[in-house]
Amino acid sequence: MTPPSTPTTRRAHVTVRVFTQRFSSTPRGARLARRLALHQLDTWGVPYGSEASDTAALLVAELAANAVTHGRVPGRDFEVAVKLLGRTLRIEVSDTRGEERPPGPGAPRPALPPLAEAGRGMLLVTALADRWDVLDRVPVGKTVVAELDLPH
């Protein structure tokens, strides 16, 4: 007698790729973060100039600029992590200043004068990212996470 057959289940293979780097909390560090993140995405198969690459560039640039401008602590770096989780691109930017937090998704924002030069960065993140949030960073600071759903 043959043993009963067990049904085979198919699992989708999920490839996880991670790029993490610390940068100096300067405008130069923010530019370098954007350039290196895009280079890494290109090596992972998200080509330069594609819609996903351009959107990721804007997100990394905005979040890194925010970390340098609002999250800077003298002598401390900020960190960028770019993760490709299947068809989801996750961008995480961490700084060591936990008391300076942007309002989370859906939170009311203070009214700005029409010609104000600051205060609209997270509106850009809201418009570009499929999801985003502000998380506590252990042991100190915060991490802003933005996710993009990549096309198939």
One Martini backbone bead per residue (centre of mass of N, CA, C, O) as a GRO file, in nm:
protein
  152
    1MET     BB    1   0.099   0.035   0.021
    2THR     BB    2   0.048   0.369  -0.021
    3PRO     BB    3   0.096   0.664   0.077
    4PRO     BB    4  -0.041   0.941   0.129
    5SER     BB    5  -0.078   1.223  -0.023
    6THR     BB    6   0.063   1.535  -0.019
    7PRO     BB    7   0.003   1.843  -0.048
    8THR     BB    8   0.116   2.093  -0.245
    9THR     BB    9   0.272   2.398  -0.182
   10ARG     BB   10   0.285   2.724  -0.290
   11ARG     BB   11   0.550   2.954  -0.280
   12ALA     BB   12   0.642   3.263  -0.269
   13HIS     BB   13   0.917   3.424  -0.357
   14VAL     BB   14   1.109   3.621  -0.132
   15THR     BB   15   1.303   3.900  -0.175
   16VAL     BB   16   1.557   4.034   0.035
   17ARG     BB   17   1.675   4.369   0.043
   18VAL     BB   18   1.961   4.553   0.193
   19PHE     BB   19   2.025   4.903   0.272
   20THR     BB   20   2.279   5.046   0.493
   21GLN     BB   21   2.345   5.393   0.606
   22ARG     BB   22   2.557   5.638   0.722
   23PHE     BB   23   2.532   6.000   0.771
   24SER     BB   24   2.596   6.309   0.762
   25SER     BB   25   2.446   6.608   0.903
   26THR     BB   26   2.427   6.711   0.585
   27PRO     BB   27   2.370   6.805   0.271
   28ARG     BB   28   2.577   6.604   0.159
   29GLY     BB   29   2.457   6.353   0.299
   30ALA     BB   30   2.181   6.368   0.157
   31ARG     BB   31   2.282   6.339  -0.133
   32LEU     BB   32   2.431   6.069  -0.093
   33ALA     BB   33   2.187   5.903  -0.009
   34ARG     BB   34   2.035   5.927  -0.276
   35ARG     BB   35   2.253   5.814  -0.468
   36LEU     BB   36   2.297   5.534  -0.328
   37ALA     BB   37   2.006   5.435  -0.339
   38LEU     BB   38   1.982   5.440  -0.652
   39HIS     BB   39   2.212   5.251  -0.710
   40GLN     BB   40   2.096   5.008  -0.558
   41LEU     BB   41   1.832   4.984  -0.717
   42ASP     BB   42   1.966   4.929  -0.988
   43THR     BB   43   2.102   4.656  -0.895
   44TRP     BB   44   1.795   4.541  -0.825
   45GLY     BB   45   1.606   4.646  -1.092
   46VAL     BB   46   1.569   4.967  -1.049
   47PRO     BB   47   1.580   5.189  -1.276
   48TYR     BB   48   1.687   5.455  -1.388
   49GLY     BB   49   1.408   5.671  -1.452
   50SER     BB   50   1.198   5.540  -1.320
   51GLU     BB   51   0.925   5.581  -1.137
   52ALA     BB   52   1.033   5.440  -0.883
   53SER     BB   53   1.307   5.586  -0.870
   54ASP     BB   54   1.201   5.878  -0.861
   55THR     BB   55   1.031   5.844  -0.605
   56ALA     BB   56   1.259   5.749  -0.421
   57ALA     BB   57   1.431   6.002  -0.452
   58LEU     BB   58   1.229   6.197  -0.321
   59LEU     BB   59   1.203   6.053  -0.050
   60VAL     BB   60   1.497   6.051   0.038
   61ALA     BB   61   1.547   6.353   0.011
   62GLU     BB   62   1.331   6.451   0.214
   63LEU     BB   63   1.408   6.278   0.463
   64ALA     BB   64   1.704   6.369   0.476
   65ALA     BB   65   1.652   6.673   0.499
   66ASN     BB   66   1.493   6.648   0.762
   67ALA     BB   67   1.719   6.521   0.932
   68VAL     BB   68   1.916   6.762   0.894
   69THR     BB   69   1.720   6.996   0.988
   70HIS     BB   70   1.537   6.857   1.243
   71GLY     BB   71   1.742   6.598   1.352
   72ARG     BB   72   1.987   6.743   1.445
   73VAL     BB   73   2.288   6.635   1.611
   74PRO     BB   74   2.570   6.706   1.722
   75GLY     BB   75   2.773   6.431   1.615
   76ARG     BB   76   2.531   6.305   1.451
   77ASP     BB   77   2.386   6.078   1.259
   78PHE     BB   78   2.222   5.942   0.985
   79GLU     BB   79   1.984   5.690   0.861
   80VAL     BB   80   1.966   5.462   0.582
   81ALA     BB   81   1.700   5.244   0.463
   82VAL     BB   82   1.677   4.998   0.201
   83LYS     BB   83   1.394   4.790   0.110
   84LEU     BB   84   1.337   4.481  -0.065
   85LEU     BB   85   0.999   4.341  -0.043
   86GLY     BB   86   0.950   4.224  -0.308
   87ARG     BB   87   0.701   4.474  -0.407
   88THR     BB   88   0.841   4.641  -0.168
   89LEU     BB   89   0.942   4.967  -0.084
   90ARG     BB   90   1.160   5.056   0.190
   91ILE     BB   91   1.196   5.365   0.369
   92GLU     BB   92   1.450   5.460   0.612
   93VAL     BB   93   1.474   5.741   0.844
   94SER     BB   94   1.720   5.822   1.090
   95ASP     BB   95   1.731   5.990   1.407
   96THR     BB   96   1.827   6.148   1.735
   97ARG     BB   97   1.547   6.329   1.737
   98GLY     BB   98   1.257   6.263   1.914
   99GLU     BB   99   1.112   6.552   1.976
  100GLU     BB  100   1.119   6.587   1.654
  101ARG     BB  101   0.802   6.547   1.511
  102PRO     BB  102   0.607   6.462   1.278
  103PRO     BB  103   0.316   6.443   1.171
  104GLY     BB  104   0.124   6.205   1.118
  105PRO     BB  105  -0.084   6.033   0.950
  106GLY     BB  106  -0.373   6.243   0.945
  107ALA     BB  107  -0.271   6.474   1.089
  108PRO     BB  108  -0.285   6.777   1.184
  109ARG     BB  109  -0.188   7.084   1.038
  110PRO     BB  110  -0.040   7.362   1.031
  111ALA     BB  111  -0.076   7.665   0.928
  112LEU     BB  112   0.046   7.831   0.637
  113PRO     BB  113   0.192   8.045   0.473
  114PRO     BB  114   0.195   8.079   0.134
  115LEU     BB  115   0.533   8.163   0.140
  116ALA     BB  116   0.651   7.937   0.277
  117GLU     BB  117   0.968   7.747   0.299
  118ALA     BB  118   0.829   7.558   0.514
  119GLY     BB  119   0.624   7.253   0.595
  120ARG     BB  120   0.584   7.041   0.318
  121GLY     BB  121   0.730   6.760   0.316
  122MET     BB  122   0.501   6.557   0.419
  123LEU     BB  123   0.316   6.608   0.178
  124LEU     BB  124   0.500   6.471  -0.023
  125VAL     BB  125   0.504   6.195   0.111
  126THR     BB  126   0.197   6.147   0.097
  127ALA     BB  127   0.183   6.164  -0.222
  128LEU     BB  128   0.407   5.928  -0.286
  129ALA     BB  129   0.325   5.733  -0.076
  130ASP     BB  130   0.142   5.456   0.025
  131ARG     BB  131   0.310   5.461   0.301
  132TRP     BB  132   0.339   5.605   0.641
  133ASP     BB  133   0.565   5.667   0.931
  134VAL     BB  134   0.629   5.715   1.286
  135LEU     BB  135   0.905   5.595   1.478
  136ASP     BB  136   1.066   5.460   1.719
  137ARG     BB  137   1.404   5.476   1.838
  138VAL     BB  138   1.639   5.248   1.940
  139PRO     BB  139   1.721   5.439   2.205
  140VAL     BB  140   1.711   5.698   2.001
  141GLY     BB  141   1.456   5.861   1.840
  142LYS     BB  142   1.367   5.838   1.486
  143THR     BB  143   1.147   5.690   1.228
  144VAL     BB  144   1.093   5.722   0.885
  145VAL     BB  145   0.839   5.558   0.692
  146ALA     BB  146   0.835   5.446   0.345
  147GLU     BB  147   0.604   5.309   0.099
  148LEU     BB  148   0.625   5.112  -0.207
  149ASP     BB  149   0.447   4.995  -0.476
  150LEU     BB  150   0.543   4.788  -0.715
  151PRO     BB  151   0.544   4.699  -1.015
  152HIS     BB  152   0.521   4.397  -1.212
   0.00000   0.00000   0.00000
